[in-house]
Coordinates of C-alpha atoms and ligand atoms in Angstrom, one line a residue:
X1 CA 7.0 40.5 6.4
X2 CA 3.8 38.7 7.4
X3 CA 1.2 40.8 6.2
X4 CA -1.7 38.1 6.5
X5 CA -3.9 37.3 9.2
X6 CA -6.7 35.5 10.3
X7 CA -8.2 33.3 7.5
X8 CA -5.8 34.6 5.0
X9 CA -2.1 32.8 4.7
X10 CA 0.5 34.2 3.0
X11 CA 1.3 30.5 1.6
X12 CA -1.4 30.2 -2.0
X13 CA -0.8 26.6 -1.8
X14 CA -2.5 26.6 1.9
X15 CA -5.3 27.8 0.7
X16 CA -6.5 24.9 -2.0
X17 CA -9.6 23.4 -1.4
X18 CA -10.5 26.1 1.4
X19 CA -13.9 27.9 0.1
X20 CA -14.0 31.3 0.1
X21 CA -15.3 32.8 3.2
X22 CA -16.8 36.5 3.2
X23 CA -15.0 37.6 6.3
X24 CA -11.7 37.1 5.0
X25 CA -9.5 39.5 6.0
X26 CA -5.8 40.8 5.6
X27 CA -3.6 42.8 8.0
X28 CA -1.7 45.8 6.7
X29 CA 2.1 46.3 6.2
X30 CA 4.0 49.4 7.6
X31 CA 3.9 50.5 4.4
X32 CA 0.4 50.8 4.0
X33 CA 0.2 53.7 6.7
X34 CA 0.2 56.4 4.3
X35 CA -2.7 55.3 2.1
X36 CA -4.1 54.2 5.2
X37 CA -4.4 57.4 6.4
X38 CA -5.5 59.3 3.4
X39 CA -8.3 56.9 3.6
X40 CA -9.2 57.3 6.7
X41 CA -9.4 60.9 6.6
X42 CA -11.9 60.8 3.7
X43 CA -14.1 58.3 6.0
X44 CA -13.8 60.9 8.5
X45 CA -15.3 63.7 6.2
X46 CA -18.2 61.3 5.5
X47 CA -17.0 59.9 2.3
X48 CA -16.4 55.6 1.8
X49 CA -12.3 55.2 0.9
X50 CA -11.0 51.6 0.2
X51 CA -7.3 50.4 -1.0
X52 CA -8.0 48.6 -4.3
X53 CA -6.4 46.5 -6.9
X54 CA -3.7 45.3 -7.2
X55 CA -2.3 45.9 -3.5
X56 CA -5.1 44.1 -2.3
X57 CA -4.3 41.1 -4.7
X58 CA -0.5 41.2 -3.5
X59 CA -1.5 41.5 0.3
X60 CA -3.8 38.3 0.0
X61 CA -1.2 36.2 -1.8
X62 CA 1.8 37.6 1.1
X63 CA 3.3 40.0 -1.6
X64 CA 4.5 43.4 -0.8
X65 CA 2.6 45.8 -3.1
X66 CA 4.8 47.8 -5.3
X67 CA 1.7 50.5 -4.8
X68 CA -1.0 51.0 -2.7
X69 CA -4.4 52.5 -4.4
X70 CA -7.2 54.1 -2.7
X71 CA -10.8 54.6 -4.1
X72 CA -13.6 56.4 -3.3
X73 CA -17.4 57.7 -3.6
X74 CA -16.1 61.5 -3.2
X75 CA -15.7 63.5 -6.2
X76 CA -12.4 65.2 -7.0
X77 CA -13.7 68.1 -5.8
X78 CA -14.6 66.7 -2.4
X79 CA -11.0 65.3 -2.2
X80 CA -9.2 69.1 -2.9
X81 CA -11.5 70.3 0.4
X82 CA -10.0 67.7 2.3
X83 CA -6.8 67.7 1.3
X84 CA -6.3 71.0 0.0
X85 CA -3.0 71.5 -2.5
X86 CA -3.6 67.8 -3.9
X87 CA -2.0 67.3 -7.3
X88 CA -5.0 67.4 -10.2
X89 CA -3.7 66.6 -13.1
X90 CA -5.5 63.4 -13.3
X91 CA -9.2 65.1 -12.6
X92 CA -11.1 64.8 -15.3
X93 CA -10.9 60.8 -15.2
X94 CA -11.5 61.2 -11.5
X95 CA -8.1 60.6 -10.0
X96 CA -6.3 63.0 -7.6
X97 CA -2.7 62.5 -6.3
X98 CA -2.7 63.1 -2.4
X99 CA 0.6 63.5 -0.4
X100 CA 0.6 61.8 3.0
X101 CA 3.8 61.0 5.2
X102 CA 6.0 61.6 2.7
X103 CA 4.5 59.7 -0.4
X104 CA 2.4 60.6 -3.0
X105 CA -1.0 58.1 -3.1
X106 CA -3.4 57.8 -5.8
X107 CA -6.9 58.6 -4.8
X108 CA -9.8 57.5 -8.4
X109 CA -13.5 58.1 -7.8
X110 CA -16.0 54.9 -7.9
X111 CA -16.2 54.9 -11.9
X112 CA -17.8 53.3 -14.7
X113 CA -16.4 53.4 -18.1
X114 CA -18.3 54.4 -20.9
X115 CA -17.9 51.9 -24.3
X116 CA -14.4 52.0 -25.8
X117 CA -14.7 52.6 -29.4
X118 CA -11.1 52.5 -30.3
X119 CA -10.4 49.0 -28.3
X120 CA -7.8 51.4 -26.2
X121 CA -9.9 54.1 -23.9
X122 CA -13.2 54.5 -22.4
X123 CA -15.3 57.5 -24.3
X124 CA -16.0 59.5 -21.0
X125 CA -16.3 57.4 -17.5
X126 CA -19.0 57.8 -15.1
X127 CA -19.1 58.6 -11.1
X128 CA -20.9 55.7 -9.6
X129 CA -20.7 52.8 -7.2
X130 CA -17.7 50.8 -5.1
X131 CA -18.9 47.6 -6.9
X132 CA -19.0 48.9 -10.2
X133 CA -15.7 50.1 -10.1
X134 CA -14.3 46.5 -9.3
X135 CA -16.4 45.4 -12.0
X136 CA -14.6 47.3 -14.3
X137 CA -11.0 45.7 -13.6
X138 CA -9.3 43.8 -16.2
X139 CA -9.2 40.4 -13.8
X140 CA -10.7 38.8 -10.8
X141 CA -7.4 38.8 -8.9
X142 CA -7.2 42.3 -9.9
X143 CA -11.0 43.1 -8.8
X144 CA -10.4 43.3 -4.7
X145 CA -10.6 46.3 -2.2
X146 CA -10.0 45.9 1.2
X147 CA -11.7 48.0 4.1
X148 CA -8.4 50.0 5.9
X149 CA -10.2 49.3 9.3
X150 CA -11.1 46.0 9.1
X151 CA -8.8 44.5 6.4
X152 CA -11.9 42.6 5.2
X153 CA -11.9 41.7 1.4
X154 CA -14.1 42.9 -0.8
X155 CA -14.6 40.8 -3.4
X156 CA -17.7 40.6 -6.7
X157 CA -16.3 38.2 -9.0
X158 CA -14.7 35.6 -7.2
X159 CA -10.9 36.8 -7.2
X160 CA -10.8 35.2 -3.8
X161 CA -11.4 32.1 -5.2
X162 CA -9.2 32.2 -8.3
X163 CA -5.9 34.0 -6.4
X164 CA -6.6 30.3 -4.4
X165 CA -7.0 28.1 -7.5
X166 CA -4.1 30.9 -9.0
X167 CA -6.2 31.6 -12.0
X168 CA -6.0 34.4 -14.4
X169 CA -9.9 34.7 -15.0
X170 CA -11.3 38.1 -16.9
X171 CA -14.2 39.7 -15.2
X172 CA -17.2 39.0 -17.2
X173 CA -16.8 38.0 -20.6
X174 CA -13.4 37.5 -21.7
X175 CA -13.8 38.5 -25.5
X176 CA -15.8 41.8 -24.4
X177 CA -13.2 42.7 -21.8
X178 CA -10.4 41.8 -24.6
X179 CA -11.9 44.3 -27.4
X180 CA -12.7 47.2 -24.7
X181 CA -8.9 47.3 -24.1
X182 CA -6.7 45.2 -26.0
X183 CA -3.9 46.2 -23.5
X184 CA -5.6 43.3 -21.3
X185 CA -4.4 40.7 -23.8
X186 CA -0.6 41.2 -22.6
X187 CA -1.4 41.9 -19.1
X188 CA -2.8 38.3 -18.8
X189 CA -0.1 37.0 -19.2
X190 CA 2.8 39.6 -17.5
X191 CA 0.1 38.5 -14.7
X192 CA 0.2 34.8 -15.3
X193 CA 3.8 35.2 -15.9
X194 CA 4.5 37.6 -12.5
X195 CA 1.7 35.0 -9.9
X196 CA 3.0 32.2 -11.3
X197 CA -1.1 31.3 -12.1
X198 CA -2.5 30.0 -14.9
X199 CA -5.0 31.8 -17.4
X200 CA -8.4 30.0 -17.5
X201 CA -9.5 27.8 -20.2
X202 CA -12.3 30.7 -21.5
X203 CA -9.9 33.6 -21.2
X204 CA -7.1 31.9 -22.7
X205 CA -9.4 30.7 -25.6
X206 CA -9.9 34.5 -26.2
X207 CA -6.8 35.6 -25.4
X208 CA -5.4 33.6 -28.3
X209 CA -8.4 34.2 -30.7
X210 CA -8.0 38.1 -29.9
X211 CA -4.5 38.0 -30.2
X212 CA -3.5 39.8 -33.5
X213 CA -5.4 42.7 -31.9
X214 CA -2.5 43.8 -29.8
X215 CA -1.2 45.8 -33.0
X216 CA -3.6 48.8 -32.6
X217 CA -2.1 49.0 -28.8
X218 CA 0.1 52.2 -28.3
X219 CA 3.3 50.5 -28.6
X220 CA 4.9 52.1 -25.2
X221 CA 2.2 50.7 -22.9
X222 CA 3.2 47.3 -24.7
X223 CA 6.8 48.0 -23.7
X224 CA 6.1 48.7 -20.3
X225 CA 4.1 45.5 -19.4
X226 CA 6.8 43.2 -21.9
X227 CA 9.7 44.8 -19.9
X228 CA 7.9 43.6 -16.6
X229 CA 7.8 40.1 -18.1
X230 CA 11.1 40.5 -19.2
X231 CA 12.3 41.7 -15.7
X232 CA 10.3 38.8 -13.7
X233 CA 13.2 35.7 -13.5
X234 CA 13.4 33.7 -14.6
X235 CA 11.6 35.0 -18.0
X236 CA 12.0 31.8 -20.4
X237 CA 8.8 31.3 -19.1
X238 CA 7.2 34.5 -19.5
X239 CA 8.0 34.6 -23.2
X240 CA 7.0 31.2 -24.0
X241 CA 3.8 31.8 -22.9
X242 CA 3.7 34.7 -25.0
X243 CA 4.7 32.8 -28.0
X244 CA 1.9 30.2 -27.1
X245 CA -1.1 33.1 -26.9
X246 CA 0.1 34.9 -30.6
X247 CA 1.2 37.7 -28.8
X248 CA 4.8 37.2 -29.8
X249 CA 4.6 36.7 -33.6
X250 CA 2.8 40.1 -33.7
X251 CA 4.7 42.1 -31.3
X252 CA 8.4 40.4 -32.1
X253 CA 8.7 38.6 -35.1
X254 CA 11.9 38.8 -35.0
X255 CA 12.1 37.0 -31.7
X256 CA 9.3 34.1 -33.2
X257 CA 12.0 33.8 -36.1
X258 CA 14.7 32.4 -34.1
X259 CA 12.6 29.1 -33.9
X260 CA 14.6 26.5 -36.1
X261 CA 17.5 28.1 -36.4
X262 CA 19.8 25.4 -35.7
X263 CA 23.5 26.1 -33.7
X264 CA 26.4 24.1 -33.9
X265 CA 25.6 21.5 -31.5
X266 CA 29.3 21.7 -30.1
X267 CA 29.0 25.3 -28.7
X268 CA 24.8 25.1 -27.8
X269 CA 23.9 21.5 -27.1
X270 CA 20.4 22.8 -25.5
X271 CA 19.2 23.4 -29.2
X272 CA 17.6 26.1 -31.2
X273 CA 18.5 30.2 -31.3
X274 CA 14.6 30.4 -29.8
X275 CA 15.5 27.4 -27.0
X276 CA 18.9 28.8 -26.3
X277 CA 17.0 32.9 -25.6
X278 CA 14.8 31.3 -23.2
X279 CA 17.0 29.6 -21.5
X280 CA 19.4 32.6 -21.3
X281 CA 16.4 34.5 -19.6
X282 CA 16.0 31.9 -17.5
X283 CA 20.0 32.4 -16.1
X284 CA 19.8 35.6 -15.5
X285 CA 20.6 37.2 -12.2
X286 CA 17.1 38.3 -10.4
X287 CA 15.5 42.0 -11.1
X288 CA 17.5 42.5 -13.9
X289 CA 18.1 46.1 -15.4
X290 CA 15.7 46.7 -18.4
X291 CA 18.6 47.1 -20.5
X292 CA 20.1 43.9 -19.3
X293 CA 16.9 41.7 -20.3
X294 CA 16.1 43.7 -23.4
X295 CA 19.8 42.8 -24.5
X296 CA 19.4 38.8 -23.3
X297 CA 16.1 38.6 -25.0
X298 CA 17.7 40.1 -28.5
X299 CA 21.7 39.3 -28.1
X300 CA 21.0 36.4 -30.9
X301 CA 18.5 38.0 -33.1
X302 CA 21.1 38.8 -36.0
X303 CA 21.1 34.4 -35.9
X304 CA 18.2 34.0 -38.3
X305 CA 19.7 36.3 -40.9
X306 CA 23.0 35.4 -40.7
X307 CA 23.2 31.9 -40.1
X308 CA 25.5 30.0 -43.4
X309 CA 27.1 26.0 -43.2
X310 CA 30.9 26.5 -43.9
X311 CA 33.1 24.0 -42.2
X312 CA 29.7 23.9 -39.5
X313 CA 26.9 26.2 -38.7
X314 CA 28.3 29.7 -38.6
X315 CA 26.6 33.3 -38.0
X316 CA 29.3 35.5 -39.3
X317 CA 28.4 39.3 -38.0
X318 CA 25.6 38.2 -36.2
X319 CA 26.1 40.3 -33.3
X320 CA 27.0 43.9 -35.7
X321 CA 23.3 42.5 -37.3
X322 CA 21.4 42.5 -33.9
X323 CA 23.2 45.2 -32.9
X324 CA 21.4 47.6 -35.5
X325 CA 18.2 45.5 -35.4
X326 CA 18.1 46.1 -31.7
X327 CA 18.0 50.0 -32.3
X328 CA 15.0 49.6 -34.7
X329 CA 13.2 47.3 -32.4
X330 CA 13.9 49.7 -29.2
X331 CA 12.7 52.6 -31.3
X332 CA 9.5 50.6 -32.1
X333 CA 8.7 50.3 -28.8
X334 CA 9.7 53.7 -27.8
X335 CA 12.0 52.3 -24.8
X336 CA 14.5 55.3 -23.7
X337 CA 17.2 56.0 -25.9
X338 CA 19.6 55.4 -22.5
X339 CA 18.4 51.4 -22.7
X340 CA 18.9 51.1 -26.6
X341 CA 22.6 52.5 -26.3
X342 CA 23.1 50.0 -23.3
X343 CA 21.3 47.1 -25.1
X344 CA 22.8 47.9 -28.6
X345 CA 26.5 48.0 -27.1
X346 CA 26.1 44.7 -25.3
X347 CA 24.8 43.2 -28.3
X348 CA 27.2 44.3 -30.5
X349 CA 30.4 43.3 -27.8
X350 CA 28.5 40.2 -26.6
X351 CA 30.6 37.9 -29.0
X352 CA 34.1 39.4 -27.9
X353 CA 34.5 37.4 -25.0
X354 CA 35.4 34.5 -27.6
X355 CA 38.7 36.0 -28.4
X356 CA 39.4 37.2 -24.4
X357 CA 42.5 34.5 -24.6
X358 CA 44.2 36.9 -27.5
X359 CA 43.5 40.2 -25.9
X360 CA 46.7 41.7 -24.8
X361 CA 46.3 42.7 -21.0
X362 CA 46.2 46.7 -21.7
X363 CA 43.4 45.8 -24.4
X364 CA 41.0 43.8 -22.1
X365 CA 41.5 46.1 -19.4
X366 CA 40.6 49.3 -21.9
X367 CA 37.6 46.5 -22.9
X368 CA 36.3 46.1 -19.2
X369 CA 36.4 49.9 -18.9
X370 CA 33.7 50.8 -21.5
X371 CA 30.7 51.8 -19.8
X372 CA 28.2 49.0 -18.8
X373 CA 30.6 46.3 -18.8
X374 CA 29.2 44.5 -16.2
X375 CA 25.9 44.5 -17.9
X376 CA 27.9 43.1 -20.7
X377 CA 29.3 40.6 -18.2
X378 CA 26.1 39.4 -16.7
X379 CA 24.4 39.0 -20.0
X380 CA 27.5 36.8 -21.0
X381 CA 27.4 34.8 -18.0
X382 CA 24.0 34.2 -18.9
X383 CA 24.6 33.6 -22.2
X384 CA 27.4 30.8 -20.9
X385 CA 24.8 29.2 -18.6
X386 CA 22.5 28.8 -21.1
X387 CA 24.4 26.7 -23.5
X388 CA 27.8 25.1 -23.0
X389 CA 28.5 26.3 -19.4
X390 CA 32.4 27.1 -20.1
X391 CA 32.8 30.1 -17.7
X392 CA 36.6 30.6 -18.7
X393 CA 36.3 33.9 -20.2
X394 CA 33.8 34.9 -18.1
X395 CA 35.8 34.5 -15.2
X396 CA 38.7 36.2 -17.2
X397 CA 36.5 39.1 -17.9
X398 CA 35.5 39.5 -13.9
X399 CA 39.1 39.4 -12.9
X400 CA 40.3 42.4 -15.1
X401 CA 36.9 44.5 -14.3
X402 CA 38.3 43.5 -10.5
X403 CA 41.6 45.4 -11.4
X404 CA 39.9 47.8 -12.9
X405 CA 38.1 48.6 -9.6
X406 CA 41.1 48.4 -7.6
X407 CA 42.9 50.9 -9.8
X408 CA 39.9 53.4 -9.6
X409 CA 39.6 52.9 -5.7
X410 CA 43.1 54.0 -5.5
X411 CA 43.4 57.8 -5.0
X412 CA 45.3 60.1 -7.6
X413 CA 49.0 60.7 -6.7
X414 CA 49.8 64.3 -5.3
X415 CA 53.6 64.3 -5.8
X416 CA 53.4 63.5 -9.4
X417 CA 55.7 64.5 -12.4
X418 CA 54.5 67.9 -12.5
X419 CA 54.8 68.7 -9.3
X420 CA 58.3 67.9 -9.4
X421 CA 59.0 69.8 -12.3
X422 CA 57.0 72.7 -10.4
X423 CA 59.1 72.4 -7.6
X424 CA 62.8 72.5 -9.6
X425 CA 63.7 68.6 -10.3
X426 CA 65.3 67.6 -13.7
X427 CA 63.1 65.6 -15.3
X428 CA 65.2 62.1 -15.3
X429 CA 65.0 58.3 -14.3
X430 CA 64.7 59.2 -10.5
X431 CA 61.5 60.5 -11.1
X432 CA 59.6 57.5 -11.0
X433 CA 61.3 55.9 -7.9
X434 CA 60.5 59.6 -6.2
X435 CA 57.2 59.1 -7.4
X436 CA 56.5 55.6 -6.3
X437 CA 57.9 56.4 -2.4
X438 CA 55.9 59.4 -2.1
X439 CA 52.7 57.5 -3.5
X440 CA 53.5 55.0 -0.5
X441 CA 53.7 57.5 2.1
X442 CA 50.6 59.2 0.9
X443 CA 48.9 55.6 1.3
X444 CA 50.2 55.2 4.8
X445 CA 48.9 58.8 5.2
X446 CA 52.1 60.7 5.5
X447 CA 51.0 63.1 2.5
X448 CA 47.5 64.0 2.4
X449 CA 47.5 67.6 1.0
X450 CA 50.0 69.3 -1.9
X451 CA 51.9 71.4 0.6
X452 CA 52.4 67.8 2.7
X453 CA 53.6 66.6 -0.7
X454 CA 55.7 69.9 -1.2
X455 CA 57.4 69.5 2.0
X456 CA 58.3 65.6 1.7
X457 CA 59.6 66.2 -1.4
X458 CA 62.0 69.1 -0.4
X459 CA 62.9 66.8 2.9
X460 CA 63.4 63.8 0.4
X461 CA 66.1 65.9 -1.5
X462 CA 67.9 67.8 0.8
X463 CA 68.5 63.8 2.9
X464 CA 67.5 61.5 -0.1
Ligands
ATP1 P1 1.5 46.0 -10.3 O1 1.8 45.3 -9.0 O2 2.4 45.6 -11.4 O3 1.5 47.5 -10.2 P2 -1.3 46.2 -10.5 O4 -2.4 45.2 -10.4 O5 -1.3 47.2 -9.4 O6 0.1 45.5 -10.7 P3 -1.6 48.3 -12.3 O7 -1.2 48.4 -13.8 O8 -0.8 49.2 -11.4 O9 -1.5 46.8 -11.9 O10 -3.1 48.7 -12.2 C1 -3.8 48.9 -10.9 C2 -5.1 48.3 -11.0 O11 -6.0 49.0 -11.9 C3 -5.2 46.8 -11.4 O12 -5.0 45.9 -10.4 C4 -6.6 46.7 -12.0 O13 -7.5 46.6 -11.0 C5 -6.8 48.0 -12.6 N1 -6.4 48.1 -14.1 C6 -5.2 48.5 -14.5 N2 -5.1 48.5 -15.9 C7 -6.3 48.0 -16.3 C8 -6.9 47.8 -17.5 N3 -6.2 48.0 -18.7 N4 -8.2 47.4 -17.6 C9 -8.9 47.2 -16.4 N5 -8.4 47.4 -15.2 C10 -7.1 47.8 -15.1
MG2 MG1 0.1 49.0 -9.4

């Protein structure tokens, strides 16, 4: 994809030292063409449309958008006229949900927000202008429309500049924009995290100053920007930097506590519990499944409270601890109960593949059958790669989840031991033989229904 044109490249590192110029402008994806329209359509009935935010910032930087947002000067009311049967459950805060070829585009009136008393919500927003809306967006990167004709960039606060320099930069003042909406303080960093930018001396200073306030955030919108760090490989990164701003003591102590907790240099030469969970981010395989980087981030934390010098460093029932501590911690941050059951039963299993070697084959294969064993698998191998690299039982693991498959892809046997009794055979040894040939002609395609299996089997024993 090669969404860029004109002065914009889709390469950041192209654009250092350019200045920003005012005519900058971006061409639009296919996949643009719905909100495109919807746009267009409200220019047509007289109102100004633009797509906004974060689309605008991925199109710039040669991203695809996961989204694309419109805004515009119409009231909801205005946008029901034009497109009559629009979804208006979002009305009162001036967003309307329009359907156009096939997809369902959010359409949010020019607003202002009113102060935020509760450091979470505006107290009633206002209708008003394009440029106050942008104003009102968390950071410069964040704070761009772009005119659907044109593809010109629209930009107040010098989120041209900064996707250039890739900065993190609040709009206005960082500590005001931090108490309106403490959400802000993690999104700087899923953002840093997710660009690959850095957060500006001034916002950083008040990111870290503000940091304890992320506590009186509803704990689910937490989750869902964490699990977006979490889900951006490699993550070690992404979590470090959360450590750095304070955001991690208060939202996962339990994660902060795995700092000094030695390992038994033998097994996890790379160092600490906290080292070893970053690097294990780091390893795993890209867009991870929430439950997969939920369970990498917490597979160890049982260490801290279970670690105990015998004969060396041990952390007997470490992974039965994090199990249960990973239910409480999912709970906290209200994730679905389908990714706690996934995370706590790779957590709790995560330590078996140490014993793969004694597992009698029927066992291990009855092991690779649980559900989400490949989840299991990936956050093992990821596990493996970041500490002592041994793959062994990995690799063992893979091969019996291969059988596994190979047995399920196998269809069901239609001349089986009931049928024969059905059909008048003495149950006996020559079952099985019986059995076996008539599974081999149904593979070759000789049986394909009951009756065919009927028939070869009443052939078979009138001229075995
Ligand atoms: P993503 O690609 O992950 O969807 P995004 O930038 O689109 O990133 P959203 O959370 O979808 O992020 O928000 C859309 C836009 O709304 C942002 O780009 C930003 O302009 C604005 N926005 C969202 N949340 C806030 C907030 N808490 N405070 C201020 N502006 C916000
Ligand atoms: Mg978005």
């Amino acid at each position: 994809m090669s969404p860029i044109c004109n002065s914009c490249s889709p390469n950041v590192a192209m654009w250092e030292n350019v200045p920003y110029h005012p005519s900058m402008k971006i061409s639009f994806p296919p996949d643009a063409r719905a909100s495109r329209s919807v746009a267009r359509k409200i220019n047509e009935a007289g109102g100004e449309a633009y797509l906004i935010g974060g689309c605008v910032r991925d199109l710039c930087l040669g991203r695809a958008p996961k989204d694309y947002d419109v805004a515009t000067s119409l009231p909801p009311e205005a946008i029901l006229t034009i497109f009559p049967g629009a979804n208006e459950t979002g009305k009162s805060f001036g967003v309307m949900r329009v359907r156009s070829h096939g997809s369902e585009i959010e359409v949010a009136t020019f607003r202002r927000d009113g102060p935020y008393s509760d450091g979470r919500r505006p107290d009633f927003v206002e209708f008003t202008s394009l440029k106050e809306d942008i104003l009102r967006r968390d950071f410069t990167v964040n704070a761009l429309a772009a005119d659907v004709e044109t593809g010109e960039v629209i930009d107040h606060s010098g989120g041209l500049d900064d996707l250039a320099k890739k900065i993190i930069r609040a709009v206005g003042k960082p500590e005001a924009r931090f108490e309106e909406d403490r959400l802000r303080l993690i999104r700087a960093v899923r953002f840093a995290h997710v660009l690959g930018f850095t957060i500006e001396p001034g916002t950083w200073n008040a990111l870290r100053a503000l940091a304890k306030k992320i506590s009186s955030v509803a704990m689910e919108r937490v989750a869902d920007e964490l699990t977006k760090i979490l889900c951006c490989v490699p993550s070690g990164a992404g979590i470090r930097l959360l450590d750095e701003s304070g955001l991690l003591e208060v939202i996962l102590p339990e994660v902060t506590r795995m700092k000094n907790v030695a390992q038994p240099e033998q097994f996890h030469p790379e160092g600490d519990v906290f080292i070893h969970t970053c690097l294990v981010m780091d390893q795993l395989k890209p867009d991870p499944s929430p439950a997969v980087a939920w369970a990498a981030l917490l597979h160890d934390v049982g260490k801290p409270d279970t670690f105990m010098v015998t004969d060396r460093i041990r952390f007997h029932g470490h992974a039965e601890l994090g199990a249960r501590m990973c239910r409480k911690i999912g709970r906290r941050f209200r994730l679905s109960n389908a990714v706690i059951d996934r995370m706590h039963d790779v957590i709790l299993e995560h330590q078996k593949f140490g014993d793969i070697d004694k597992m009698r084959p029927g066992r291990l294969k009855r092991w690779a059958a649980m559900p989400h064993f490949e989840e299991l698998l990936e956050v093992h191998r990821a596990d493996c790669a970041g500490s002592h690299a041994d793959m062994s039982a990995y690799e063992t693991a893979c091969a019996a989840l291969d059988e596994i498959r190979r047995l399920a892809a196998m269809p069901a046997k239609i001349v089986n031991g009931e049928l024969l009794i059905e059909l008048g055979l003495e149950a006996g040894p020559s079952f099985r033989e019986i059995i076996e040939e008539a599974y081999e002609a149904q593979l070759e395609g000789r049986i394909n229904t009951r009756d065919d299996g009927i028939a070869w089997v009443r052939i078979r024993s009138i001229v075995p």
